[in-house]
JSON list of C-alpha atoms in Angstrom, two decimals:
[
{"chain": "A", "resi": 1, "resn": "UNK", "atom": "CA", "xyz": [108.61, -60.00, -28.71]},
{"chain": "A", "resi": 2, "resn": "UNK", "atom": "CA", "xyz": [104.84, -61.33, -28.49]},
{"chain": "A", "resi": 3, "resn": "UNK", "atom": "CA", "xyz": [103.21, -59.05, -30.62]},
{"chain": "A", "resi": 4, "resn": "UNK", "atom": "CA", "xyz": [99.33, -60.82, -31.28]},
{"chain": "A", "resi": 5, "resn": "UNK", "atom": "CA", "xyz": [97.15, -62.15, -28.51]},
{"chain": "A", "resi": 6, "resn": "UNK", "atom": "CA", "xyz": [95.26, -65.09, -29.23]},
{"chain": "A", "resi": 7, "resn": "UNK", "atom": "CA", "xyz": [92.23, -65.05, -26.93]},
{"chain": "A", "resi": 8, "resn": "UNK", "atom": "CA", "xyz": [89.26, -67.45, -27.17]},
{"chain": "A", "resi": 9, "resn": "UNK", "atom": "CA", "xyz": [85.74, -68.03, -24.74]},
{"chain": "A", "resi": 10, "resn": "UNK", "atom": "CA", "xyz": [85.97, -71.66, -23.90]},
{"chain": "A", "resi": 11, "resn": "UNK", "atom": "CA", "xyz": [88.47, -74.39, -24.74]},
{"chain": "A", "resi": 12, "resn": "UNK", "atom": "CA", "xyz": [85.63, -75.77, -27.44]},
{"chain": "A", "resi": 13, "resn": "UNK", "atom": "CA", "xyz": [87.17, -72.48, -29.45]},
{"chain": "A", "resi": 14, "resn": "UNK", "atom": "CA", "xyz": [91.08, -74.44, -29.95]},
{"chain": "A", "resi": 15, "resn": "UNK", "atom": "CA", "xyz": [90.09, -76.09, -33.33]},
{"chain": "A", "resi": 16, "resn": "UNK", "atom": "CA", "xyz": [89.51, -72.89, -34.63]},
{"chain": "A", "resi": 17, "resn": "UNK", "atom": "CA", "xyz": [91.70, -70.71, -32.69]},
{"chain": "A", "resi": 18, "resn": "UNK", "atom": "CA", "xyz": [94.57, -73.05, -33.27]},
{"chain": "A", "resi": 19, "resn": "UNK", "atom": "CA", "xyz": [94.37, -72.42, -37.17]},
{"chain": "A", "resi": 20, "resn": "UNK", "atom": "CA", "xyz": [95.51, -68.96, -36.42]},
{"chain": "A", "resi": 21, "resn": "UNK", "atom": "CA", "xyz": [98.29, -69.68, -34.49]},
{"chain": "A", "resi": 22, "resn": "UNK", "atom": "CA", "xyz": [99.36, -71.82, -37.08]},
{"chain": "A", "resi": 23, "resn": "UNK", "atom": "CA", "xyz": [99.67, -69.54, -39.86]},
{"chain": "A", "resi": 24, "resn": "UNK", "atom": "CA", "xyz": [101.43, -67.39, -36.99]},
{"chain": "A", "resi": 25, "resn": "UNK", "atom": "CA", "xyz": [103.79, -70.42, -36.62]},
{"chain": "A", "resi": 26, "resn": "UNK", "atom": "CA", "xyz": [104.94, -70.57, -40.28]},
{"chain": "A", "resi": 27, "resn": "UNK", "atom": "CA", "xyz": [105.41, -66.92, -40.55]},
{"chain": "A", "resi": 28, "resn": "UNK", "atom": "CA", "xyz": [107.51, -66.92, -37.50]},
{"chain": "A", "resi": 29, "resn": "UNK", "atom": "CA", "xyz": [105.14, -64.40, -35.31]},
{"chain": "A", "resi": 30, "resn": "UNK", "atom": "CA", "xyz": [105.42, -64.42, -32.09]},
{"chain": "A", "resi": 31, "resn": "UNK", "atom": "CA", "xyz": [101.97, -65.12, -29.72]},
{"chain": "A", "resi": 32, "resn": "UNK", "atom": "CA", "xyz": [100.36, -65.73, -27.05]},
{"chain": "A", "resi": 33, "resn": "UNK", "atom": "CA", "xyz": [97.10, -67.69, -26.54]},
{"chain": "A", "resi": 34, "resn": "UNK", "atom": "CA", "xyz": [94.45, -67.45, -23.89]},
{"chain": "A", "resi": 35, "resn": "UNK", "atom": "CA", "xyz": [91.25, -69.39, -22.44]},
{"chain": "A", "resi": 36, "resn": "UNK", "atom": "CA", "xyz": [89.09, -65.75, -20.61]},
{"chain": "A", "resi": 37, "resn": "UNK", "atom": "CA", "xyz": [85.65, -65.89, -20.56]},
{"chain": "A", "resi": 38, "resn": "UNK", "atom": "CA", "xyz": [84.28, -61.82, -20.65]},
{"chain": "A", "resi": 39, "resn": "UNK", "atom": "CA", "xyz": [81.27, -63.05, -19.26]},
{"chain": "A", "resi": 40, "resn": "UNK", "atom": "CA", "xyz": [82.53, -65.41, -16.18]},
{"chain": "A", "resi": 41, "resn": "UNK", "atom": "CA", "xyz": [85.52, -63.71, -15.35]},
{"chain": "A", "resi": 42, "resn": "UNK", "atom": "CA", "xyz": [84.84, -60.28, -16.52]},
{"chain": "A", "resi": 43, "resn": "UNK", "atom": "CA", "xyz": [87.62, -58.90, -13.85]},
{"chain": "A", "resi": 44, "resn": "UNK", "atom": "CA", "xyz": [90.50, -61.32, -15.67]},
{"chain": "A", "resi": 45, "resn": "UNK", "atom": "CA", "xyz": [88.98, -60.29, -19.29]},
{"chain": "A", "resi": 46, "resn": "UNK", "atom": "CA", "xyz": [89.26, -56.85, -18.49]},
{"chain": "A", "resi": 47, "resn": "UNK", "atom": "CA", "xyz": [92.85, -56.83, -17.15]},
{"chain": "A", "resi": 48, "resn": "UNK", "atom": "CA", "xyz": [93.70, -58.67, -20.36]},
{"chain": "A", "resi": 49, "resn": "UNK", "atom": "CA", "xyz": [92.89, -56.39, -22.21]},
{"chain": "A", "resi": 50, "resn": "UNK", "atom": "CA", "xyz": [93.76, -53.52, -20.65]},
{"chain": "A", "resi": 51, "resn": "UNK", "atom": "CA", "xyz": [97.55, -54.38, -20.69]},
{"chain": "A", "resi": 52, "resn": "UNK", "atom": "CA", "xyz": [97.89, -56.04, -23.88]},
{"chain": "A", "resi": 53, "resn": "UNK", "atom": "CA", "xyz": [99.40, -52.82, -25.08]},
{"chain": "A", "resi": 54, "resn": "UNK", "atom": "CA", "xyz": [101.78, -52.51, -22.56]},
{"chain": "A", "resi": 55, "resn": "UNK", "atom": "CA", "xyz": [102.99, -56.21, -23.34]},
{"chain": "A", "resi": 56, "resn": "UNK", "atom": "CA", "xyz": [103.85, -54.91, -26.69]},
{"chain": "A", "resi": 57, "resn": "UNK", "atom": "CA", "xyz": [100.70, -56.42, -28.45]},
{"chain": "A", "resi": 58, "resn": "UNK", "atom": "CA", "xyz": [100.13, -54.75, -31.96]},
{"chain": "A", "resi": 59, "resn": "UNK", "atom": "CA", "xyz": [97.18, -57.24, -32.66]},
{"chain": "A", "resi": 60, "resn": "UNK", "atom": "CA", "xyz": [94.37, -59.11, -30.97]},
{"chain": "A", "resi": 61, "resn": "UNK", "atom": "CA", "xyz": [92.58, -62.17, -32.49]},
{"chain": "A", "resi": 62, "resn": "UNK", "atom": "CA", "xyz": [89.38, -62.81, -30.56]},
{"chain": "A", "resi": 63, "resn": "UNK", "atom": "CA", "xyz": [87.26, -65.80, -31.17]},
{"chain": "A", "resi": 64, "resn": "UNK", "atom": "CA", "xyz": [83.92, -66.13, -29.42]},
{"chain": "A", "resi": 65, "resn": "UNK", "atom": "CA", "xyz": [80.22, -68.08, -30.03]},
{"chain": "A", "resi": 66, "resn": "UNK", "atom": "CA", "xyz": [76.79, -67.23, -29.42]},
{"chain": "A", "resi": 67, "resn": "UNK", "atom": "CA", "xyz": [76.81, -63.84, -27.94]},
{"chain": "A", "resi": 68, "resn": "UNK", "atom": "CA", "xyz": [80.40, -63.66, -28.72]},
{"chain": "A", "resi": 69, "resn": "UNK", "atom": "CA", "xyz": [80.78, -60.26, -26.54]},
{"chain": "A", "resi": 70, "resn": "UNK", "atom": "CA", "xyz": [84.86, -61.08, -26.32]},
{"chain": "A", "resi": 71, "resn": "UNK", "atom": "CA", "xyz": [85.93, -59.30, -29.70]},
{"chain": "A", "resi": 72, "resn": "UNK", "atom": "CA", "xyz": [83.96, -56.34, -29.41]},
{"chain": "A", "resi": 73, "resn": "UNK", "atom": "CA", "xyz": [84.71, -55.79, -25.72]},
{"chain": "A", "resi": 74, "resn": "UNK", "atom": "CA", "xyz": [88.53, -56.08, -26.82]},
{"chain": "A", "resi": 75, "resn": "UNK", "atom": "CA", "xyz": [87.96, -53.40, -29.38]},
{"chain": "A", "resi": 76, "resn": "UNK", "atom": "CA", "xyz": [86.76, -51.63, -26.64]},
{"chain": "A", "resi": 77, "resn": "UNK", "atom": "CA", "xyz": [89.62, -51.35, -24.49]},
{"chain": "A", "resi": 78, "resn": "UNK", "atom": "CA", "xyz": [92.85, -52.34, -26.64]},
{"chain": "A", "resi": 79, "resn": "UNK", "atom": "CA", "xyz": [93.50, -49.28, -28.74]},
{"chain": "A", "resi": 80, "resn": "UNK", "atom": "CA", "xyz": [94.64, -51.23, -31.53]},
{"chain": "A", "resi": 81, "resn": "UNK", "atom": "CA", "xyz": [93.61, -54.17, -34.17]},
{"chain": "A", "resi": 82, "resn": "UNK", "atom": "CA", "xyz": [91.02, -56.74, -33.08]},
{"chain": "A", "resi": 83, "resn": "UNK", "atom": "CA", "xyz": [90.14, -59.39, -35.27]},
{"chain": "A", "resi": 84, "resn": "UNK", "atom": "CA", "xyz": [87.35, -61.28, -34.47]},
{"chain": "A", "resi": 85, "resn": "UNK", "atom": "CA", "xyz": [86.35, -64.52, -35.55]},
{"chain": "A", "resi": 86, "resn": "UNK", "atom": "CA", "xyz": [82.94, -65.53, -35.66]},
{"chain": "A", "resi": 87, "resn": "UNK", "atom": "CA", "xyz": [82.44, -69.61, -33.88]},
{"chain": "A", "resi": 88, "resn": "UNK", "atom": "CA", "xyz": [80.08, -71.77, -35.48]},
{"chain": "A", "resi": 89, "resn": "UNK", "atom": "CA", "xyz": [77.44, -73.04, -32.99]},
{"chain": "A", "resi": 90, "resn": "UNK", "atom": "CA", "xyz": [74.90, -75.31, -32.94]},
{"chain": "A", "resi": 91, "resn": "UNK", "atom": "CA", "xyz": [71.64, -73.16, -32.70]},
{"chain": "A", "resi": 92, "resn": "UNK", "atom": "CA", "xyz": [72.08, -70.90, -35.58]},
{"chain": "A", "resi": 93, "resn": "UNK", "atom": "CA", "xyz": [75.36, -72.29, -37.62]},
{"chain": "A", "resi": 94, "resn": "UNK", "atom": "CA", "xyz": [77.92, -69.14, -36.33]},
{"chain": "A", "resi": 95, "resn": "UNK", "atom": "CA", "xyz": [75.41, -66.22, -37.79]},
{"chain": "A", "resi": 96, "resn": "UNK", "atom": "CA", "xyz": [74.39, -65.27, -34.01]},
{"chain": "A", "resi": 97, "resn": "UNK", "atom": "CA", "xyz": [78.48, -65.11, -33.34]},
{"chain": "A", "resi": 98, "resn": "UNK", "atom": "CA", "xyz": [78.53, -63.46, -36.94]},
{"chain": "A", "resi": 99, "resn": "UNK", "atom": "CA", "xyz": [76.21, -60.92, -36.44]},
{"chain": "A", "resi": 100, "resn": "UNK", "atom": "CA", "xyz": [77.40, -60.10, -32.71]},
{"chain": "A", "resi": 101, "resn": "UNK", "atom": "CA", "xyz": [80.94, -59.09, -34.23]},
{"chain": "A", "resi": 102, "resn": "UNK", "atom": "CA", "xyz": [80.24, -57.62, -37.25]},
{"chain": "A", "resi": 103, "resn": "UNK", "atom": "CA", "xyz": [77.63, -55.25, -35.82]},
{"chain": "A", "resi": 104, "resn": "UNK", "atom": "CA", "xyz": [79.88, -52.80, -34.00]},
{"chain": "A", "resi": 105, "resn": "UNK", "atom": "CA", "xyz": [78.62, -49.60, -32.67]},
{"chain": "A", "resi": 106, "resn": "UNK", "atom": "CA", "xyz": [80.59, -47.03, -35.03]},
{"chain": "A", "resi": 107, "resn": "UNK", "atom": "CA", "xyz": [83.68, -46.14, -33.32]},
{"chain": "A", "resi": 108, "resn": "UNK", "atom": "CA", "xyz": [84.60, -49.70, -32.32]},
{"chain": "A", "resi": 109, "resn": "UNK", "atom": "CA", "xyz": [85.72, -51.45, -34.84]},
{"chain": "A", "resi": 110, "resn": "UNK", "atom": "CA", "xyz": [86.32, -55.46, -35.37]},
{"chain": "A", "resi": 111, "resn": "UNK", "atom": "CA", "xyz": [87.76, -56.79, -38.31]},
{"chain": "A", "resi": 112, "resn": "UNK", "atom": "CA", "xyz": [86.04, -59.79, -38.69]},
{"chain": "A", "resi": 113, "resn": "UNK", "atom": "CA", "xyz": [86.63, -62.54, -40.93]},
{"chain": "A", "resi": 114, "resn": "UNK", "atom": "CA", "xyz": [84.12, -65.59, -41.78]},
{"chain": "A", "resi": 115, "resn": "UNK", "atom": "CA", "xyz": [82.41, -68.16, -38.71]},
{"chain": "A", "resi": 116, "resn": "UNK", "atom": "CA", "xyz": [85.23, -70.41, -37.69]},
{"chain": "A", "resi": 117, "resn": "UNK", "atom": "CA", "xyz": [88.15, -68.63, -40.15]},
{"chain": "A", "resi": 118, "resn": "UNK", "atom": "CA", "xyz": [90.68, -69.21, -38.11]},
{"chain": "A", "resi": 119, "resn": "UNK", "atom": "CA", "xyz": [93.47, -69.35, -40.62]},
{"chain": "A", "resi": 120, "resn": "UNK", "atom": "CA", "xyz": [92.17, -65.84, -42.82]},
{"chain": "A", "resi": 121, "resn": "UNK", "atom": "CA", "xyz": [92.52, -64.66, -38.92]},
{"chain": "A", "resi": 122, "resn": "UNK", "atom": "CA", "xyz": [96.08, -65.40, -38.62]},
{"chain": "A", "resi": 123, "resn": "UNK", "atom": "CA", "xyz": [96.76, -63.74, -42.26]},
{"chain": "A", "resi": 124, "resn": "UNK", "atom": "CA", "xyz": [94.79, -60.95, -41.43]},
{"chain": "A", "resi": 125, "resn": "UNK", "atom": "CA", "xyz": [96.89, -60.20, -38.33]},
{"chain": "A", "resi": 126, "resn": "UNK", "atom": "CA", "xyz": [100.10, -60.98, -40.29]},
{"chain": "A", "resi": 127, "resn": "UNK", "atom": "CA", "xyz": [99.28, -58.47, -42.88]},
{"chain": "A", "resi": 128, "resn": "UNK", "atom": "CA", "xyz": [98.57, -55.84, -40.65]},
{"chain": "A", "resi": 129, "resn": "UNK", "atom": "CA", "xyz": [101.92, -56.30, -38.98]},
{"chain": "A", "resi": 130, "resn": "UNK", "atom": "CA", "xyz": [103.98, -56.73, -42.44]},
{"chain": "A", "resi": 131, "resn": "UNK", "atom": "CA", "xyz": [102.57, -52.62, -42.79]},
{"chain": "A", "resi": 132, "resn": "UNK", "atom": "CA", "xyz": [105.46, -51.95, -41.07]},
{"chain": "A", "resi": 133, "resn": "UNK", "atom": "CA", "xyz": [108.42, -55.19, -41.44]},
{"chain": "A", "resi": 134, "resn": "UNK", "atom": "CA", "xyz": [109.58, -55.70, -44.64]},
{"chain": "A", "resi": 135, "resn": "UNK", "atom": "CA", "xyz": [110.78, -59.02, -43.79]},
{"chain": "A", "resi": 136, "resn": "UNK", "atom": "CA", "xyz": [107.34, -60.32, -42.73]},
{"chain": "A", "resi": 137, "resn": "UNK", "atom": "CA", "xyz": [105.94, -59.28, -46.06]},
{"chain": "A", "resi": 138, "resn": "UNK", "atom": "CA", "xyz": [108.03, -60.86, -48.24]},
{"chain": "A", "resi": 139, "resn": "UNK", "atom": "CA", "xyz": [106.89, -63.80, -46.26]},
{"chain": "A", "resi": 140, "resn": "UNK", "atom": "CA", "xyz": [103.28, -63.23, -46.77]},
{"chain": "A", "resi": 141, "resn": "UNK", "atom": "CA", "xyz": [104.50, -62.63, -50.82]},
{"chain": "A", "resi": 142, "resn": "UNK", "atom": "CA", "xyz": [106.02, -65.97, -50.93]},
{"chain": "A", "resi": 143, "resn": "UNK", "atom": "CA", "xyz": [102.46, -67.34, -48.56]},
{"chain": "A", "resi": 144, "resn": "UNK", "atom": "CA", "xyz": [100.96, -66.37, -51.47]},
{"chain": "A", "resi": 145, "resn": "UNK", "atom": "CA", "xyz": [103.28, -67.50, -54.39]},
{"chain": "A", "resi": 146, "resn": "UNK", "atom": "CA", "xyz": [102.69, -71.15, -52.48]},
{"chain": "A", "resi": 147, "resn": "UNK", "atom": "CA", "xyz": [99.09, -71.01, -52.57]},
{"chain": "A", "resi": 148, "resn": "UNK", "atom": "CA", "xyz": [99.00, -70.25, -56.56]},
{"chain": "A", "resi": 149, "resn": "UNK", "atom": "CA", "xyz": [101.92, -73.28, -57.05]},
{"chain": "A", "resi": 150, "resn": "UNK", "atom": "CA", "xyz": [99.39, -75.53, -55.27]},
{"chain": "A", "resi": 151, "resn": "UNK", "atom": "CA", "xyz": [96.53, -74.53, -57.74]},
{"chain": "A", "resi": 152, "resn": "UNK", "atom": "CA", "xyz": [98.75, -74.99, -60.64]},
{"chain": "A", "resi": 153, "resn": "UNK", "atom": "CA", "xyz": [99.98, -78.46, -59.57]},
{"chain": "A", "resi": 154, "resn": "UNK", "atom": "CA", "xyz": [95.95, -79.39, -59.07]},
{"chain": "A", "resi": 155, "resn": "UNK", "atom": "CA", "xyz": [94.69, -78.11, -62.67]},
{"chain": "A", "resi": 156, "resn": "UNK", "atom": "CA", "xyz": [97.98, -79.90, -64.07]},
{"chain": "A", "resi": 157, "resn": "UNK", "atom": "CA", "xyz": [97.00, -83.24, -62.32]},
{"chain": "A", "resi": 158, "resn": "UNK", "atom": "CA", "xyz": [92.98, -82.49, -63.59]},
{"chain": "A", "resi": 159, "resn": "UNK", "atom": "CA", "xyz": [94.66, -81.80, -67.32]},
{"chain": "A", "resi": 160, "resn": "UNK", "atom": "CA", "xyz": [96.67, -84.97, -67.33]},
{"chain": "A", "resi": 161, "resn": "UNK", "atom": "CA", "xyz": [94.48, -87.53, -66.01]},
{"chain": "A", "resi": 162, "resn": "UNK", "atom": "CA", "xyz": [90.82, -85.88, -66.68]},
{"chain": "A", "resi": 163, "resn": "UNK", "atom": "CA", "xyz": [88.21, -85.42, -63.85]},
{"chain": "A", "resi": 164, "resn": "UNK", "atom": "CA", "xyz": [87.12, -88.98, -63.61]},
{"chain": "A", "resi": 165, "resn": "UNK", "atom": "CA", "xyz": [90.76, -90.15, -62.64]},
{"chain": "A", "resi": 166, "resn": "UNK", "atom": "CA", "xyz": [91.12, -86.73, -60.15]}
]
């Protein structure tokens, strides 16, 4: 069963958005991924969103630039996690999508995580779901365990053949 929505502004969004559903991919999560635009098809966003529950949704990632209205107006109908991710742009570097996501009006909330974190996205929504599938988090445990072998295997590497060799 799909249970995260992948939703993004405008096709430019894939590099990013595709980072989540990667991470989704290799924790075996099921998804779907969308191309709506809340501000030029507002009657197609809203419909979205409204059923996403009723698809069996437990999570929505939302990426969106500039005004980035997409996550917020999730939060605003879809009862449950939004995650919003914040798209670098060209006029201000992401902090005009930053500041549009983080700056919720209390009672809406957005998780957000950092302009263009697409992958921290797809953890974020992974961890939320492992609250409640033991299976998933022992996934995310062994995620983890991978990440700190990787480190290891780098600082061994530094150790044997010294920075200028690195």
């Amino acid at each position: 069963m799909t249970k995260v929505g992948i939703v993004m502004g405008s096709d430019s969004d894939m590099p990013v958005m595709s980072k989540a559903a990667e991470i989704l991919d290799q924790l075996g999560i099921e998804y779907e991924m969308k191309i709506i635009s809340a501000h030029r098809e507002p009657d197609v966003f809203f419909e979205y969103a409204k059923c996403a529950e009723e698809k069996g949704l437990k999570v929505i990632i939302a990426g969106a630039g500039m005004a980035a209205h997409l996550p917020g107006m999730c939060a605003a109908i879809f009862p449950m996690p939004v995650i919003g991710i914040p798209m670098h742009t060209t006029s201000l570097g992401g902090r005009d999508s930053l500041y549009s996501i983080v700056q919720m009006p209390s009672g809406i909330p957005v998780a957000t995580v950092a302009i263009n974190g697409g992958a921290n996205a797809g953890l974020l929504a992974a961890r939320i779901l492992a609250v409640s599938d033991q299976d998933l988090l022992a996934k995310l445990k062994q995620y983890s365990q991978t990440l700190k072998e990787q480190v290891e295997a780098k600082d061994r590497r530094l150790q044997e053949f010294g920075w200028q060799n690195y």
